[in-house]
Amino acid sequence: MRFSFQHPEHISPVEGIRGDSSGPSWKPIEPLGLQCAGYLALLRRADASASCMLPSRNDQEEEALMSRVILPIFLILSSAYVYSQQPITTFRYEVVSIHEGQVARDGSLTVNGGVEGVHNGRLELTNWGLQGFLSRAFHLQYDHIEGVPDSLRHAIYVIHAQPGEETNAALKSMTDDEAAKAKLAMMQEILRDRFHLRYHVETREAPSFLLVTGKQPKLRRSTAKPLVDGDERRYNPDDLTQPAIRETCSAHGCALAARGQTIERLAEMIGGQLPGPVVDRTNLSGLWDFELQWSSSYDTSTGQDYLPVEAALAEQLGLKLERGKSPQEFLVVEHVEAPTPN
């Protein structure tokens, strides 16, 4: 399989909000990170650019890979949101095209997805599964999406959507936070309109990892200059003078370089390497610069220099992971159908 990803901002829906035609409303919170974990658990979101490559595997192997990054990946992160009760102006895509995806003759699958910056509303997803699209649109972990019927679990789709001129102009005039929340609501409208999605969100206590400080944290306060609201996030992989994250992963491990990032975002990034989410309990506020290298699995017999993620955090950043529980959101699908034809 080959994957290429781009995209959004982490979102955490709160209990009791239901999927209906009125659409959700949002408020900004501290930015969280994004990761590319397997077949689209990725999108815990941030305006990002990533590419991943994986040979064709059976279903069990693919499921196992969804929980951690073991692929070449390249990305940049941006703002985050949570649901609120205040209404916002609803924007819609003017043109939406949805078709079945295609697997190559050699059994490989190319997956692409993205938008062009936080203020551009165009959406292009190639060979995305429904669960991956739900994960992206609601910015929840892949395995926190429940109830997708077996008949749709392995279907893949090509989704292209383009907003009208007025919506695009409005997006360009918004702040980063406003534009991002509008685009997320637009993606959810596609799911309600074309997939006839009905859902509810449940908050449950579930096992997690707690990120805490060790005896001597090894982090640097950031001097990166934040982008001004409204700036396009054009990512230069060699420029880390502005808030950004660059991550490169292989089958042996990952190397992360971050500038101007919160510890919450770090927790988000490493969460895909572990059998559960990572919750920031460090009480380290503000923005930080850091580098981290870790192994992509618990197998230390690869001969590589990378350490397992827990050991890497302790040695390189002076942080620790402890097991615990935390409130987590789960999207429960009540009804969903194959998309209506164009």
mmCIF file of C-alpha atoms in Angstrom:
data_model
loop_
_atom_site.group_PDB
_atom_site.id
_atom_site.type_symbol
_atom_site.label_atom_id
_atom_site.label_comp_id
_atom_site.label_asym_id
_atom_site.label_seq_id
_atom_site.Cartn_x
_atom_site.Cartn_y
_atom_site.Cartn_z
ATOM 1 C CA MET A 1 0.000 0.000 0.000
ATOM 2 C CA ARG A 2 1.074 3.547 -0.553
ATOM 3 C CA PHE A 3 -0.351 6.422 1.446
ATOM 4 C CA SER A 4 -0.157 10.175 0.969
ATOM 5 C CA PHE A 5 -1.870 12.436 3.442
ATOM 6 C CA GLN A 6 -2.510 16.111 4.070
ATOM 7 C CA HIS A 7 -4.599 17.790 6.696
ATOM 8 C CA PRO A 8 -6.316 19.214 9.706
ATOM 9 C CA GLU A 9 -6.743 20.197 13.302
ATOM 10 C CA HIS A 10 -7.639 17.927 16.229
ATOM 11 C CA ILE A 11 -11.212 17.930 17.357
ATOM 12 C CA SER A 12 -12.800 16.485 20.409
ATOM 13 C CA PRO A 13 -16.607 16.271 20.338
ATOM 14 C CA VAL A 14 -18.300 16.355 23.713
ATOM 15 C CA GLU A 15 -20.880 13.966 25.038
ATOM 16 C CA GLY A 16 -24.482 14.543 24.082
ATOM 17 C CA ILE A 17 -23.979 16.284 20.738
ATOM 18 C CA ARG A 18 -25.664 14.411 17.945
ATOM 19 C CA GLY A 19 -25.246 14.412 14.192
ATOM 20 C CA ASP A 20 -28.127 16.287 12.611
ATOM 21 C CA SER A 21 -28.711 18.703 9.774
ATOM 22 C CA SER A 22 -27.966 21.753 11.910
ATOM 23 C CA GLY A 23 -24.283 20.803 12.051
ATOM 24 C CA PRO A 24 -21.889 21.233 14.984
ATOM 25 C CA SER A 25 -20.386 24.404 16.351
ATOM 26 C CA TRP A 26 -16.864 24.854 17.606
ATOM 27 C CA LYS A 27 -14.462 26.850 19.727
ATOM 28 C CA PRO A 28 -10.649 26.855 19.522
ATOM 29 C CA ILE A 29 -8.445 25.240 22.154
ATOM 30 C CA GLU A 30 -4.718 24.692 22.495
ATOM 31 C CA PRO A 31 -3.388 23.167 19.272
ATOM 32 C CA LEU A 32 -3.001 19.445 19.260
ATOM 33 C CA GLY A 33 -0.948 17.324 16.949
ATOM 34 C CA LEU A 34 -1.493 14.933 14.137
ATOM 35 C CA GLN A 35 -0.018 11.632 13.313
ATOM 36 C CA CYS A 36 -0.058 9.273 10.412
ATOM 37 C CA ALA A 37 -0.849 5.962 12.098
ATOM 38 C CA GLY A 38 -1.554 3.205 9.659
ATOM 39 C CA TYR A 39 -4.434 3.495 7.248
ATOM 40 C CA LEU A 40 -5.650 6.911 8.336
ATOM 41 C CA ALA A 41 -5.762 6.875 12.072
ATOM 42 C CA LEU A 42 -3.644 9.712 11.045
ATOM 43 C CA LEU A 43 -5.883 12.344 11.077
ATOM 44 C CA ARG A 44 -5.926 13.634 14.456
ATOM 45 C CA ARG A 45 -5.401 16.580 12.914
ATOM 46 C CA ALA A 46 -3.498 19.462 11.773
ATOM 47 C CA ASP A 47 -2.941 21.065 8.449
ATOM 48 C CA ALA A 48 -0.463 18.532 7.358
ATOM 49 C CA SER A 49 1.383 17.040 4.505
ATOM 50 C CA ALA A 50 2.427 13.432 4.730
ATOM 51 C CA SER A 51 3.274 10.470 2.599
ATOM 52 C CA CYS A 52 3.407 6.838 3.609
ATOM 53 C CA MET A 53 4.283 3.627 1.785
ATOM 54 C CA LEU A 54 3.387 0.070 2.713
ATOM 55 C CA PRO A 55 3.334 -3.222 0.774
ATOM 56 C CA SER A 56 0.005 -4.945 0.334
ATOM 57 C CA ARG A 57 -0.996 -6.948 3.430
ATOM 58 C CA ASN A 58 -3.873 -8.996 4.693
ATOM 59 C CA ASP A 59 -6.616 -7.458 6.832
ATOM 60 C CA GLN A 60 -5.154 -8.563 10.167
ATOM 61 C CA GLU A 61 -1.769 -7.091 9.364
ATOM 62 C CA GLU A 62 -3.362 -3.833 8.236
ATOM 63 C CA GLU A 63 -5.379 -3.587 11.460
ATOM 64 C CA ALA A 64 -2.213 -4.118 13.508
ATOM 65 C CA LEU A 65 -0.451 -1.339 11.627
ATOM 66 C CA MET A 66 -3.182 1.175 12.374
ATOM 67 C CA SER A 67 -1.955 1.617 15.930
ATOM 68 C CA ARG A 68 1.537 2.911 15.139
ATOM 69 C CA VAL A 69 3.593 4.785 12.620
ATOM 70 C CA ILE A 70 5.917 2.528 10.665
ATOM 71 C CA LEU A 71 5.810 4.361 7.361
ATOM 72 C CA PRO A 72 7.788 7.117 5.674
ATOM 73 C CA ILE A 73 5.902 10.252 6.680
ATOM 74 C CA PHE A 74 6.310 13.958 6.427
ATOM 75 C CA LEU A 75 4.001 16.492 8.064
ATOM 76 C CA ILE A 76 3.222 19.882 9.598
ATOM 77 C CA LEU A 77 0.590 20.556 12.228
ATOM 78 C CA SER A 78 -1.830 23.342 12.957
ATOM 79 C CA SER A 79 -4.814 24.434 15.140
ATOM 80 C CA ALA A 80 -7.379 22.383 17.106
ATOM 81 C CA TYR A 81 -11.013 22.595 18.121
ATOM 82 C CA VAL A 82 -13.665 21.207 20.403
ATOM 83 C CA TYR A 83 -17.428 21.271 20.056
ATOM 84 C CA SER A 84 -19.334 24.091 21.752
ATOM 85 C CA GLN A 85 -23.002 24.957 21.892
ATOM 86 C CA GLN A 86 -22.763 28.373 20.191
ATOM 87 C CA PRO A 87 -24.121 28.408 16.600
ATOM 88 C CA ILE A 88 -21.828 29.329 13.716
ATOM 89 C CA THR A 89 -22.419 30.176 10.088
ATOM 90 C CA THR A 90 -22.701 26.959 8.068
ATOM 91 C CA PHE A 91 -20.707 26.574 4.864
ATOM 92 C CA ARG A 92 -21.219 23.797 2.334
ATOM 93 C CA TYR A 93 -19.334 22.343 -0.593
ATOM 94 C CA GLU A 94 -20.939 23.440 -3.834
ATOM 95 C CA VAL A 95 -19.741 20.440 -5.867
ATOM 96 C CA VAL A 96 -19.148 16.997 -4.344
ATOM 97 C CA SER A 97 -18.056 13.987 -6.410
ATOM 98 C CA ILE A 98 -17.856 10.517 -4.824
ATOM 99 C CA HIS A 99 -16.819 7.350 -6.681
ATOM 100 C CA GLU A 100 -15.584 3.907 -5.701
ATOM 101 C CA GLY A 101 -11.834 3.629 -5.260
ATOM 102 C CA GLN A 102 -9.571 1.268 -7.151
ATOM 103 C CA VAL A 103 -6.899 -1.254 -6.186
ATOM 104 C CA ALA A 104 -4.005 -1.674 -8.635
ATOM 105 C CA ARG A 105 -3.407 -4.939 -10.499
ATOM 106 C CA ASP A 106 -0.447 -5.757 -8.268
ATOM 107 C CA GLY A 107 -2.672 -5.504 -5.196
ATOM 108 C CA SER A 108 -1.242 -2.177 -4.051
ATOM 109 C CA LEU A 109 -3.425 0.715 -2.999
ATOM 110 C CA THR A 110 -2.638 4.415 -3.331
ATOM 111 C CA VAL A 111 -4.278 6.654 -0.748
ATOM 112 C CA ASN A 112 -4.098 10.421 -1.102
ATOM 113 C CA GLY A 113 -5.858 13.133 0.804
ATOM 114 C CA GLY A 114 -5.595 16.793 1.543
ATOM 115 C CA VAL A 115 -6.464 20.425 1.285
ATOM 116 C CA GLU A 116 -4.262 23.276 0.134
ATOM 117 C CA GLY A 117 -3.642 25.203 3.318
ATOM 118 C CA VAL A 118 -5.955 26.173 6.103
ATOM 119 C CA HIS A 119 -7.746 28.835 4.018
ATOM 120 C CA ASN A 120 -8.396 26.749 0.904
ATOM 121 C CA GLY A 121 -11.591 24.718 1.050
ATOM 122 C CA ARG A 122 -10.891 22.217 -1.725
ATOM 123 C CA LEU A 123 -10.975 18.591 -0.582
ATOM 124 C CA GLU A 124 -9.419 15.695 -2.508
ATOM 125 C CA LEU A 125 -9.391 12.193 -1.014
ATOM 126 C CA THR A 126 -8.340 9.155 -3.046
ATOM 127 C CA ASN A 127 -9.093 5.595 -1.934
ATOM 128 C CA TRP A 128 -10.227 6.477 1.571
ATOM 129 C CA GLY A 129 -12.241 4.075 3.697
ATOM 130 C CA LEU A 130 -15.366 5.312 5.437
ATOM 131 C CA GLN A 131 -13.860 4.820 8.882
ATOM 132 C CA GLY A 132 -10.830 6.869 7.899
ATOM 133 C CA PHE A 133 -13.038 9.673 6.572
ATOM 134 C CA LEU A 134 -15.070 9.643 9.805
ATOM 135 C CA SER A 135 -11.848 9.744 11.806
ATOM 136 C CA ARG A 136 -10.690 12.741 9.833
ATOM 137 C CA ALA A 137 -13.964 14.653 9.774
ATOM 138 C CA PHE A 138 -14.496 14.298 13.520
ATOM 139 C CA HIS A 139 -10.829 14.251 14.499
ATOM 140 C CA LEU A 140 -11.066 11.176 16.638
ATOM 141 C CA GLN A 141 -8.752 8.197 16.836
ATOM 142 C CA TYR A 142 -9.411 5.580 14.184
ATOM 143 C CA ASP A 143 -10.359 2.972 16.773
ATOM 144 C CA HIS A 144 -12.700 5.434 18.499
ATOM 145 C CA ILE A 145 -15.108 5.183 15.561
ATOM 146 C CA GLU A 146 -17.634 2.426 16.270
ATOM 147 C CA GLY A 147 -20.573 0.922 14.442
ATOM 148 C CA VAL A 148 -19.420 1.086 10.813
ATOM 149 C CA PRO A 149 -21.232 -1.901 9.238
ATOM 150 C CA ASP A 150 -19.184 -4.771 7.831
ATOM 151 C CA SER A 151 -20.688 -4.149 4.392
ATOM 152 C CA LEU A 152 -18.922 -0.755 4.262
ATOM 153 C CA ARG A 153 -15.826 -1.476 6.324
ATOM 154 C CA HIS A 154 -13.600 -2.409 3.376
ATOM 155 C CA ALA A 155 -15.100 -0.107 0.740
ATOM 156 C CA ILE A 156 -12.854 2.695 -0.529
ATOM 157 C CA TYR A 157 -13.878 5.957 -2.141
ATOM 158 C CA VAL A 158 -12.550 8.842 -4.183
ATOM 159 C CA ILE A 159 -14.036 12.077 -2.827
ATOM 160 C CA HIS A 160 -13.512 15.440 -4.505
ATOM 161 C CA ALA A 161 -15.291 18.517 -3.167
ATOM 162 C CA GLN A 162 -15.073 22.160 -4.167
ATOM 163 C CA PRO A 163 -16.698 25.103 -2.357
ATOM 164 C CA GLY A 164 -18.266 27.982 -4.243
ATOM 165 C CA GLU A 165 -16.494 31.283 -4.833
ATOM 166 C CA GLU A 166 -18.275 32.998 -1.948
ATOM 167 C CA THR A 167 -17.280 30.272 0.504
ATOM 168 C CA ASN A 168 -13.668 30.301 -0.690
ATOM 169 C CA ALA A 169 -13.565 34.082 -0.343
ATOM 170 C CA ALA A 170 -15.022 33.818 3.151
ATOM 171 C CA LEU A 171 -12.429 31.205 4.144
ATOM 172 C CA LYS A 172 -9.601 33.461 2.991
ATOM 173 C CA SER A 173 -10.909 36.323 5.139
ATOM 174 C CA MET A 174 -11.146 34.211 8.308
ATOM 175 C CA THR A 175 -8.603 33.562 10.995
ATOM 176 C CA ASP A 176 -6.935 30.148 10.982
ATOM 177 C CA ASP A 177 -9.289 28.917 13.697
ATOM 178 C CA GLU A 178 -12.429 30.116 11.928
ATOM 179 C CA ALA A 179 -11.411 28.654 8.565
ATOM 180 C CA ALA A 180 -10.486 25.303 10.068
ATOM 181 C CA LYS A 181 -13.748 24.868 11.963
ATOM 182 C CA ALA A 182 -15.743 25.814 8.859
ATOM 183 C CA LYS A 183 -13.956 23.168 6.761
ATOM 184 C CA LEU A 184 -14.528 20.500 9.376
ATOM 185 C CA ALA A 185 -18.238 21.254 9.468
ATOM 186 C CA MET A 186 -18.264 21.025 5.654
ATOM 187 C CA MET A 187 -16.720 17.545 5.721
ATOM 188 C CA GLN A 188 -19.286 16.400 8.238
ATOM 189 C CA GLU A 189 -22.042 17.760 6.002
ATOM 190 C CA ILE A 190 -20.803 15.458 3.216
ATOM 191 C CA LEU A 191 -21.184 12.508 5.573
ATOM 192 C CA ARG A 192 -24.695 13.534 6.592
ATOM 193 C CA ASP A 193 -25.849 14.399 3.075
ATOM 194 C CA ARG A 194 -24.239 11.704 0.909
ATOM 195 C CA PHE A 195 -23.669 8.860 3.384
ATOM 196 C CA HIS A 196 -26.864 9.588 5.386
ATOM 197 C CA LEU A 197 -24.861 9.471 8.593
ATOM 198 C CA ARG A 198 -26.551 9.530 11.976
ATOM 199 C CA TYR A 199 -24.425 9.214 15.088
ATOM 200 C CA HIS A 200 -23.916 10.132 18.692
ATOM 201 C CA VAL A 201 -20.780 10.721 20.735
ATOM 202 C CA GLU A 202 -20.082 9.012 24.050
ATOM 203 C CA THR A 203 -17.495 9.977 26.635
ATOM 204 C CA ARG A 204 -16.024 7.020 28.514
ATOM 205 C CA GLU A 205 -13.224 6.351 30.944
ATOM 206 C CA ALA A 206 -10.736 4.257 28.999
ATOM 207 C CA PRO A 207 -7.128 3.084 29.450
ATOM 208 C CA SER A 208 -4.543 5.639 28.428
ATOM 209 C CA PHE A 209 -0.946 6.661 28.943
ATOM 210 C CA LEU A 210 -0.198 9.727 31.072
ATOM 211 C CA LEU A 211 2.742 11.869 29.974
ATOM 212 C CA VAL A 212 4.467 13.308 33.067
ATOM 213 C CA THR A 213 7.736 15.074 33.802
ATOM 214 C CA GLY A 214 10.765 13.171 35.023
ATOM 215 C CA LYS A 215 13.383 14.489 37.413
ATOM 216 C CA GLN A 216 14.939 16.777 34.812
ATOM 217 C CA PRO A 217 12.904 17.697 31.692
ATOM 218 C CA LYS A 218 15.093 18.347 28.638
ATOM 219 C CA LEU A 219 12.891 20.745 26.680
ATOM 220 C CA ARG A 220 13.631 24.211 25.274
ATOM 221 C CA ARG A 221 11.267 27.166 25.322
ATOM 222 C CA SER A 222 10.503 28.010 21.701
ATOM 223 C CA THR A 223 11.665 31.156 19.935
ATOM 224 C CA ALA A 224 9.832 30.282 16.705
ATOM 225 C CA LYS A 225 7.685 33.109 15.385
ATOM 226 C CA PRO A 226 4.021 32.154 15.016
ATOM 227 C CA LEU A 227 2.283 32.659 11.699
ATOM 228 C CA VAL A 228 -0.134 35.573 11.548
ATOM 229 C CA ASP A 229 -3.820 34.615 11.329
ATOM 230 C CA GLY A 230 -4.767 34.369 7.679
ATOM 231 C CA ASP A 231 -1.307 33.391 6.407
ATOM 232 C CA GLU A 232 -1.253 30.377 4.115
ATOM 233 C CA ARG A 233 0.670 27.518 5.726
ATOM 234 C CA ARG A 234 3.083 26.802 2.914
ATOM 235 C CA TYR A 235 5.471 24.292 4.397
ATOM 236 C CA ASN A 236 9.170 24.385 3.658
ATOM 237 C CA PRO A 237 10.676 21.123 4.977
ATOM 238 C CA ASP A 238 14.007 22.835 5.655
ATOM 239 C CA ASP A 239 12.538 25.820 7.519
ATOM 240 C CA LEU A 240 11.761 25.225 11.170
ATOM 241 C CA THR A 241 11.896 28.912 12.161
ATOM 242 C CA GLN A 242 8.103 28.982 12.341
ATOM 243 C CA PRO A 243 5.870 26.657 14.389
ATOM 244 C CA ALA A 244 6.037 23.313 12.621
ATOM 245 C CA ILE A 245 6.613 19.622 13.056
ATOM 246 C CA ARG A 246 8.711 17.488 10.743
ATOM 247 C CA GLU A 247 8.572 13.728 11.172
ATOM 248 C CA THR A 248 10.293 11.058 9.117
ATOM 249 C CA CYS A 249 9.451 7.401 9.740
ATOM 250 C CA SER A 250 10.664 4.092 8.380
ATOM 251 C CA ALA A 251 10.055 0.483 9.338
ATOM 252 C CA HIS A 252 12.734 0.851 12.032
ATOM 253 C CA GLY A 253 11.764 4.089 13.726
ATOM 254 C CA CYS A 254 10.781 7.747 13.583
ATOM 255 C CA ALA A 255 12.662 11.019 13.904
ATOM 256 C CA LEU A 256 10.700 14.074 15.022
ATOM 257 C CA ALA A 257 11.831 17.716 14.939
ATOM 258 C CA ALA A 258 9.409 20.259 16.408
ATOM 259 C CA ARG A 259 9.412 24.039 16.785
ATOM 260 C CA GLY A 260 6.844 26.089 18.620
ATOM 261 C CA GLN A 261 4.696 23.144 19.710
ATOM 262 C CA THR A 262 2.691 22.382 22.832
ATOM 263 C CA ILE A 263 3.295 19.286 24.924
ATOM 264 C CA GLU A 264 -0.286 18.287 24.105
ATOM 265 C CA ARG A 265 0.793 18.057 20.504
ATOM 266 C CA LEU A 266 3.753 15.866 21.421
ATOM 267 C CA ALA A 267 1.370 13.570 23.305
ATOM 268 C CA GLU A 268 -0.807 13.408 20.204
ATOM 269 C CA MET A 269 2.116 12.450 18.002
ATOM 270 C CA ILE A 270 3.385 9.590 20.135
ATOM 271 C CA GLY A 271 -0.102 8.251 20.849
ATOM 272 C CA GLY A 272 -0.096 6.259 17.629
ATOM 273 C CA GLN A 273 2.900 4.279 18.818
ATOM 274 C CA LEU A 274 1.124 2.881 21.860
ATOM 275 C CA PRO A 275 -1.949 0.728 22.544
ATOM 276 C CA GLY A 276 -3.922 3.718 23.816
ATOM 277 C CA PRO A 277 -3.982 7.525 23.693
ATOM 278 C CA VAL A 278 -1.443 9.688 25.492
ATOM 279 C CA VAL A 279 -2.740 12.434 27.803
ATOM 280 C CA ASP A 280 -0.541 15.383 28.757
ATOM 281 C CA ARG A 281 -0.160 15.619 32.551
ATOM 282 C CA THR A 282 3.153 17.494 32.572
ATOM 283 C CA ASN A 283 1.687 20.929 33.466
ATOM 284 C CA LEU A 284 4.202 22.377 30.992
ATOM 285 C CA SER A 285 2.330 25.214 29.299
ATOM 286 C CA GLY A 286 3.392 27.314 26.340
ATOM 287 C CA LEU A 287 5.365 26.419 23.212
ATOM 288 C CA TRP A 288 8.482 24.264 23.057
ATOM 289 C CA ASP A 289 11.228 23.080 20.706
ATOM 290 C CA PHE A 290 12.275 19.430 20.865
ATOM 291 C CA GLU A 291 13.700 16.491 18.911
ATOM 292 C CA LEU A 292 12.813 12.858 19.468
ATOM 293 C CA GLN A 293 13.857 9.572 17.863
ATOM 294 C CA TRP A 294 12.131 6.312 18.709
ATOM 295 C CA SER A 295 11.633 2.777 17.475
ATOM 296 C CA SER A 296 8.395 2.013 15.650
ATOM 297 C CA SER A 297 7.763 -1.103 17.749
ATOM 298 C CA TYR A 298 8.719 -2.767 20.992
ATOM 299 C CA ASP A 299 11.062 -5.086 19.068
ATOM 300 C CA THR A 300 14.615 -4.023 19.928
ATOM 301 C CA SER A 301 16.260 -6.753 17.851
ATOM 302 C CA THR A 302 16.384 -4.700 14.636
ATOM 303 C CA GLY A 303 19.933 -3.516 15.223
ATOM 304 C CA GLN A 304 18.838 0.112 14.916
ATOM 305 C CA ASP A 305 19.881 2.853 17.299
ATOM 306 C CA TYR A 306 16.298 3.954 17.991
ATOM 307 C CA LEU A 307 14.838 3.211 21.426
ATOM 308 C CA PRO A 308 11.261 2.212 22.240
ATOM 309 C CA VAL A 309 9.139 5.324 22.647
ATOM 310 C CA GLU A 310 9.022 5.228 26.479
ATOM 311 C CA ALA A 311 12.802 4.920 26.780
ATOM 312 C CA ALA A 312 13.329 7.593 24.115
ATOM 313 C CA LEU A 313 11.074 10.051 25.963
ATOM 314 C CA ALA A 314 12.940 9.496 29.223
ATOM 315 C CA GLU A 315 16.448 9.695 27.765
ATOM 316 C CA GLN A 316 15.962 12.464 25.190
ATOM 317 C CA LEU A 317 13.264 14.706 26.725
ATOM 318 C CA GLY A 318 13.220 13.803 30.412
ATOM 319 C CA LEU A 319 9.549 12.793 30.269
ATOM 320 C CA LYS A 320 7.838 9.613 31.464
ATOM 321 C CA LEU A 321 4.783 7.582 30.492
ATOM 322 C CA GLU A 322 2.547 6.136 33.181
ATOM 323 C CA ARG A 323 -0.498 3.935 32.731
ATOM 324 C CA GLY A 324 -3.854 5.330 33.798
ATOM 325 C CA LYS A 325 -7.343 6.188 32.605
ATOM 326 C CA SER A 326 -8.839 9.320 31.089
ATOM 327 C CA PRO A 327 -12.149 10.490 29.586
ATOM 328 C CA GLN A 328 -12.161 9.742 25.859
ATOM 329 C CA GLU A 329 -14.691 10.434 23.125
ATOM 330 C CA PHE A 330 -16.106 7.676 20.914
ATOM 331 C CA LEU A 331 -18.268 8.299 17.864
ATOM 332 C CA VAL A 332 -20.995 5.657 17.620
ATOM 333 C CA VAL A 333 -22.529 5.279 14.169
ATOM 334 C CA GLU A 334 -26.294 4.763 14.394
ATOM 335 C CA HIS A 335 -26.916 4.674 10.650
ATOM 336 C CA VAL A 336 -24.770 5.049 7.546
ATOM 337 C CA GLU A 337 -25.134 3.993 3.914
ATOM 338 C CA ALA A 338 -23.012 3.683 0.811
ATOM 339 C CA PRO A 339 -22.824 7.173 -0.702
ATOM 340 C CA THR A 340 -25.558 8.307 -3.040
ATOM 341 C CA PRO A 341 -24.399 8.458 -6.683
ATOM 342 C CA ASN A 342 -23.525 11.752 -8.331
#
